[in-house]
Short mmCIF file of C-alpha atoms in Angstrom, two decimals:
data_model
loop_
_atom_site.label_atom_id
_atom_site.label_comp_id
_atom_site.label_asym_id
_atom_site.label_seq_id
_atom_site.Cartn_x
_atom_site.Cartn_y
_atom_site.Cartn_z
CA MET A 1 103.09 74.88 131.60
CA LEU A 2 106.02 72.76 130.88
CA PHE A 3 106.73 74.23 127.34
CA GLU A 4 105.75 77.65 125.67
CA ASP A 5 102.68 77.49 123.12
CA THR A 6 103.69 81.34 121.54
CA TYR A 7 106.63 82.52 120.07
CA ARG A 8 107.61 86.08 118.71
CA THR A 9 107.00 86.82 114.31
CA ILE A 10 106.50 89.80 112.14
CA GLU A 11 103.44 90.62 111.09
CA LYS A 12 105.64 91.75 107.22
CA PRO A 13 107.82 93.22 104.88
CA SER A 14 109.67 95.85 106.28
CA GLU A 15 113.18 97.09 105.64
CA GLY A 16 116.60 99.20 106.72
CA VAL A 17 119.31 100.84 105.37
CA PHE A 18 122.14 101.39 106.73
CA ARG A 19 125.81 103.72 105.71
CA ASP A 20 128.89 103.24 106.46
CA ARG A 21 132.70 104.79 105.45
CA GLY A 22 130.49 105.13 101.35
CA SER A 23 129.37 101.22 101.68
CA LYS A 24 125.37 101.09 101.59
CA PHE A 25 124.01 97.60 103.43
CA LEU A 26 120.26 97.15 102.70
CA ALA A 27 118.02 95.27 104.86
CA TYR A 28 115.42 93.07 103.87
CA ALA A 29 113.34 90.81 106.57
CA HIS A 30 110.59 89.05 106.04
CA THR A 31 108.06 86.67 107.38
CA LEU A 32 108.52 82.12 105.79
CA ASN A 33 107.05 79.56 107.45
CA SER A 34 109.82 76.74 105.77
CA GLU A 35 113.26 77.82 103.90
CA ASP A 36 112.17 76.67 100.52
CA GLU A 37 110.58 80.40 100.57
CA LEU A 38 113.78 81.42 100.63
CA LYS A 39 114.11 81.50 97.16
CA ASN A 40 110.71 82.99 96.59
CA ILE A 41 112.88 85.76 98.44
CA LEU A 42 116.51 85.48 97.29
CA ILE A 43 116.08 85.51 93.73
CA PRO A 44 113.73 88.86 93.47
CA LEU A 45 115.92 90.92 95.12
CA LYS A 46 119.41 89.69 92.82
CA ASN A 47 117.35 90.38 89.57
CA GLU A 48 116.84 94.20 91.38
CA HIS A 49 120.44 94.12 93.47
CA SER A 50 121.85 92.39 90.24
CA LYS A 51 125.35 94.91 91.06
CA ALA A 52 125.15 94.81 94.68
CA ASN A 53 128.47 92.88 95.59
CA HIS A 54 126.88 90.94 98.32
CA HIS A 55 123.20 89.05 99.52
CA CYS A 56 124.04 87.65 102.91
CA TRP A 57 120.86 86.34 105.51
CA ALA A 58 119.72 84.52 108.08
CA LEU A 59 116.45 82.44 108.98
CA ARG A 60 115.25 81.28 111.96
CA LEU A 61 112.25 78.58 112.06
CA GLY A 62 109.86 76.74 114.04
CA THR A 63 107.92 77.28 117.31
CA ASP A 64 110.81 76.02 119.27
CA ARG A 65 112.82 78.84 117.87
CA SER A 66 115.09 75.04 116.57
CA VAL A 67 116.41 75.77 112.45
CA PHE A 68 118.56 78.69 111.99
CA ARG A 69 120.38 78.42 108.88
CA ILE A 70 123.37 81.76 107.69
CA ASN A 71 125.14 83.00 104.88
CA ASP A 72 127.78 85.71 104.21
CA ASP A 73 127.39 85.45 100.61
CA GLY A 74 131.46 86.14 100.13
CA GLU A 75 132.19 88.51 102.97
CA PRO A 76 134.57 87.13 105.64
CA SER A 77 133.41 83.93 107.32
CA GLY A 78 131.23 85.55 109.98
CA THR A 79 131.43 88.75 109.37
CA ALA A 80 127.77 88.93 108.45
CA GLY A 81 124.93 85.79 108.34
CA ARG A 82 126.16 85.51 111.62
CA PRO A 83 125.29 89.50 112.89
CA ILE A 84 122.26 88.91 111.17
CA LEU A 85 120.68 85.66 112.95
CA ASN A 86 122.39 87.52 116.32
CA THR A 87 120.39 89.92 116.50
CA LEU A 88 116.97 87.96 115.32
CA LEU A 89 118.24 86.03 118.64
CA SER A 90 118.38 89.22 120.27
CA HIS A 91 114.65 89.98 120.03
CA ASP A 92 113.80 86.54 120.07
CA LEU A 93 111.99 86.44 116.43
CA THR A 94 111.68 83.08 115.39
CA ASN A 95 110.05 82.41 111.40
CA ILE A 96 111.39 84.94 109.91
CA ALA A 97 114.45 85.53 106.90
CA VAL A 98 116.88 88.38 106.69
CA VAL A 99 118.46 90.19 103.61
CA VAL A 100 121.02 92.27 103.92
CA VAL A 101 122.23 93.40 99.75
CA ARG A 102 125.50 95.49 99.89
CA TYR A 103 127.01 97.56 97.99
CA PHE A 104 130.84 97.57 98.49
CA GLY A 105 132.00 102.23 99.08
CA GLY A 106 136.03 101.66 98.12
CA THR A 107 136.84 101.40 101.10
CA LEU A 108 137.24 98.07 103.84
CA LEU A 109 135.65 98.35 106.87
CA GLY A 110 137.72 95.11 108.42
CA VAL A 111 135.85 92.92 110.80
CA PRO A 112 134.48 94.86 113.00
CA GLY A 113 133.00 96.69 110.62
CA LEU A 114 131.49 94.47 108.90
CA ILE A 115 129.98 93.03 112.45
CA ASN A 116 128.67 96.32 113.49
CA ALA A 117 126.77 96.95 110.32
CA TYR A 118 125.69 94.03 109.13
CA LYS A 119 124.08 94.21 112.13
CA SER A 120 122.99 97.96 112.11
CA ALA A 121 121.23 97.44 108.90
CA THR A 122 118.88 94.34 110.55
CA GLU A 123 117.96 95.90 113.50
CA GLU A 124 116.85 99.04 110.49
CA ALA A 125 114.85 96.95 109.46
CA LEU A 126 113.41 95.40 112.44
CA LYS A 127 112.65 99.16 114.23
CA GLN A 128 110.59 99.35 110.97
CA ALA A 129 108.89 95.41 111.74
CA ILE A 130 105.43 95.02 113.20
CA ILE A 131 105.70 93.01 116.05
CA THR A 132 104.06 90.30 116.68
CA GLU A 133 103.23 87.38 119.74
CA LYS A 134 101.45 84.22 118.13
CA THR A 135 100.25 80.86 120.04
CA VAL A 136 101.37 77.24 118.52
CA ASN A 137 98.30 75.53 117.89
CA ASP A 138 96.80 71.96 117.48
CA ILE A 139 94.33 71.12 114.41
CA TYR A 140 92.07 69.40 114.34
CA THR A 141 89.26 67.39 112.65
CA ILE A 142 85.71 66.79 114.69
CA GLU A 143 83.68 64.45 113.64
CA PHE A 144 80.32 64.66 115.49
CA ASP A 145 76.04 63.45 114.57
CA TYR A 146 74.25 66.82 113.68
CA LEU A 147 71.63 66.75 116.84
CA GLN A 148 75.02 67.50 118.63
CA MET A 149 75.23 70.70 117.08
CA ASN A 150 75.33 73.17 120.08
CA ASP A 151 76.97 70.79 123.07
CA VAL A 152 79.88 70.78 120.73
CA MET A 153 79.60 74.37 120.10
CA LYS A 154 79.13 75.22 122.94
CA ILE A 155 82.89 73.61 123.66
CA ILE A 156 83.57 75.73 120.47
CA LYS A 157 82.74 78.60 121.80
CA ASP A 158 83.65 78.35 125.62
CA ASP A 159 87.11 77.21 125.05
CA ASN A 160 87.77 80.57 122.25
CA LEU A 161 88.27 76.84 119.42
CA ILE A 162 88.99 78.89 115.98
CA ILE A 163 86.90 76.78 113.51
CA LEU A 164 88.62 76.47 109.64
CA SER A 165 86.33 75.10 108.17
CA HIS A 166 83.18 73.34 108.43
CA ALA A 167 80.81 70.37 106.26
CA PHE A 168 76.62 69.86 108.55
CA ASP A 169 75.00 67.22 107.53
CA ASN A 170 73.36 64.10 109.38
CA ASN A 171 77.31 63.86 110.39
CA CYS A 172 78.64 66.42 110.82
CA SER A 173 82.55 68.00 110.68
CA LEU A 174 84.89 70.29 111.97
CA GLN A 175 88.50 71.45 111.54
CA VAL A 176 88.86 73.12 114.22
CA SER A 177 91.95 74.85 115.55
CA ILE A 178 93.87 74.74 119.39
CA ARG A 179 96.02 76.39 121.65
CA LYS A 180 98.30 74.22 122.87
CA THR A 181 97.26 74.71 126.43
CA LYS A 182 93.83 74.53 125.48
CA VAL A 183 94.31 71.04 124.39
CA ASN A 184 93.73 68.91 127.00
CA ARG A 185 90.88 70.94 127.93
CA ALA A 186 88.86 70.73 124.70
CA LEU A 187 89.28 67.31 123.62
CA SER A 188 88.66 65.99 127.12
CA LYS A 189 85.33 68.42 126.76
CA LEU A 190 84.67 66.60 123.17
CA ASP A 191 85.69 62.87 124.29
CA GLU A 192 82.47 63.08 126.93
CA LEU A 193 80.24 64.46 124.51
CA ASN A 194 81.61 60.84 122.10
CA THR A 195 82.74 63.12 119.03
CA VAL A 196 85.25 61.68 117.29
CA VAL A 197 88.15 63.90 116.79
CA LYS A 198 91.61 63.23 114.21
CA TYR A 199 94.81 64.93 115.48
CA ASP A 200 96.03 66.77 111.80
CA TYR A 201 98.86 68.93 112.26
CA THR A 202 100.92 71.58 114.41
CA LEU A 203 99.73 75.06 113.30
#
């Protein structure tokens, strides 16, 4: 196989807490599918923790794990966002954002202390998370004559294609999700039936 068609992420939000010399670090892990969704996570947390000193975060996006962003939010450069991201990397997670809210306890932790605190808070949130492995799927629309219904449905069943939507009439249409490693085999079978197959997008 020339590419990976699976990726790891979390099923639902989770939280963790880490304390060091009076400072409290509250970590919030969330799933997300685009950078635009980050504000829907950050704004409520900033409102909830308006008296906190820092709201640092990191995110990783894409089934190929290629997109990442970090923000130290006033902490010394490299002491907050980067250790949060490194923790996501070590767990091989993507489509995820972790925000760590810090309440300063009056004692400076120094660079090593901060790095450890943001890493440890993130680890605590991930310990509470349900980690799941998902497949990378392509979405296609199949158009075919009603008389081909049984043949098309047999391919869908045999190749474990997932039906997302359907419209059945004299001319039928199905939108299906196909795991990337099974795309070529499924499409060649559908081609043999002379169906019309249109690529929609990757999920």
